[in-house]
């Protein structure tokens, strides 16, 4: 099955082997910068019942996806700061699925997470735009993936932004919302 048709990976899987040259990084940062408004547009007008609909069988609800994104991107922001200020820091991973099952992620209105994303992305995008080519080569250590340059992490979170937005927009298309 083609990955673009797999509802788990509506924009395909992330490929850690792809290297983006420094000249291509502004476009990745632009995707991250636009995510708060893109996510708002993706959920605009949805009812609570629609927000509580899984994007696929066995998947998270739209509400859980919206709460997951700032959880993940807050971790990303911290990972970048650690990578810029420490020598190859080992980052902390977290159990995303368990976080998505915590009651606030299952029931809280989405507005606080969208607001959190606004402020977080303002700070994170400023950091990303100020980084030079050598800073994107700085390494972090992921406990499962090994040593990774911050440039690869930028690609991961740009993909992550498109990935979860597509979960919502594809669901809306399928459900004719």
mmCIF file of N, CA and C in Angstrom, residues 1 23-24 30 39 44 48 50 54 73 93 119 121 132 134:
data_model
loop_
_atom_site.group_PDB
_atom_site.id
_atom_site.type_symbol
_atom_site.label_atom_id
_atom_site.label_comp_id
_atom_site.label_asym_id
_atom_site.label_seq_id
_atom_site.Cartn_x
_atom_site.Cartn_y
_atom_site.Cartn_z
ATOM 1 N N UNK A 1 0.853 -1.189 0.000
ATOM 2 C CA UNK A 1 0.000 0.000 0.000
ATOM 3 C C UNK A 1 0.892 1.243 0.000
ATOM 4 N N UNK A 23 20.066 26.247 2.671
ATOM 5 C CA UNK A 23 19.244 27.134 1.840
ATOM 6 C C UNK A 23 17.782 26.674 1.782
ATOM 7 N N UNK A 24 17.503 25.407 2.056
ATOM 8 C CA UNK A 24 16.140 24.900 2.033
ATOM 9 C C UNK A 24 15.425 24.994 3.372
ATOM 10 N N UNK A 30 9.015 27.965 7.622
ATOM 11 C CA UNK A 30 7.737 28.595 7.266
ATOM 12 C C UNK A 30 6.556 27.660 7.549
ATOM 13 N N UNK A 39 -3.672 24.849 11.700
ATOM 14 C CA UNK A 39 -4.468 23.964 12.567
ATOM 15 C C UNK A 39 -5.806 24.598 12.924
ATOM 16 N N UNK A 44 -11.694 24.616 12.293
ATOM 17 C CA UNK A 44 -12.717 25.669 12.327
ATOM 18 C C UNK A 44 -14.110 25.078 12.106
ATOM 19 N N UNK A 48 -18.182 19.543 19.120
ATOM 20 C CA UNK A 48 -17.535 18.656 20.086
ATOM 21 C C UNK A 48 -17.608 17.203 19.633
ATOM 22 N N UNK A 50 -17.619 16.130 16.568
ATOM 23 C CA UNK A 50 -16.624 15.971 15.505
ATOM 24 C C UNK A 50 -15.209 15.966 16.094
ATOM 25 N N UNK A 54 -12.332 9.894 16.057
ATOM 26 C CA UNK A 54 -10.967 9.481 15.696
ATOM 27 C C UNK A 54 -10.692 9.759 14.222
ATOM 28 N N UNK A 73 5.570 19.738 20.308
ATOM 29 C CA UNK A 73 6.384 20.876 19.884
ATOM 30 C C UNK A 73 7.032 21.585 21.060
ATOM 31 N N UNK A 93 12.706 11.219 26.012
ATOM 32 C CA UNK A 93 11.536 10.864 25.217
ATOM 33 C C UNK A 93 10.333 10.815 26.158
ATOM 34 N N UNK A 119 1.986 31.003 21.203
ATOM 35 C CA UNK A 119 3.148 31.533 21.905
ATOM 36 C C UNK A 119 4.382 30.682 21.718
ATOM 37 N N UNK A 121 5.153 28.677 19.222
ATOM 38 C CA UNK A 121 5.698 28.799 17.866
ATOM 39 C C UNK A 121 6.320 30.169 17.622
ATOM 40 N N UNK A 132 22.329 29.590 12.616
ATOM 41 C CA UNK A 132 23.146 29.555 11.402
ATOM 42 C C UNK A 132 23.403 28.102 11.003
ATOM 43 N N UNK A 134 25.998 26.197 10.994
ATOM 44 C CA UNK A 134 26.761 25.361 11.929
ATOM 45 C C UNK A 134 25.911 24.928 13.122
#
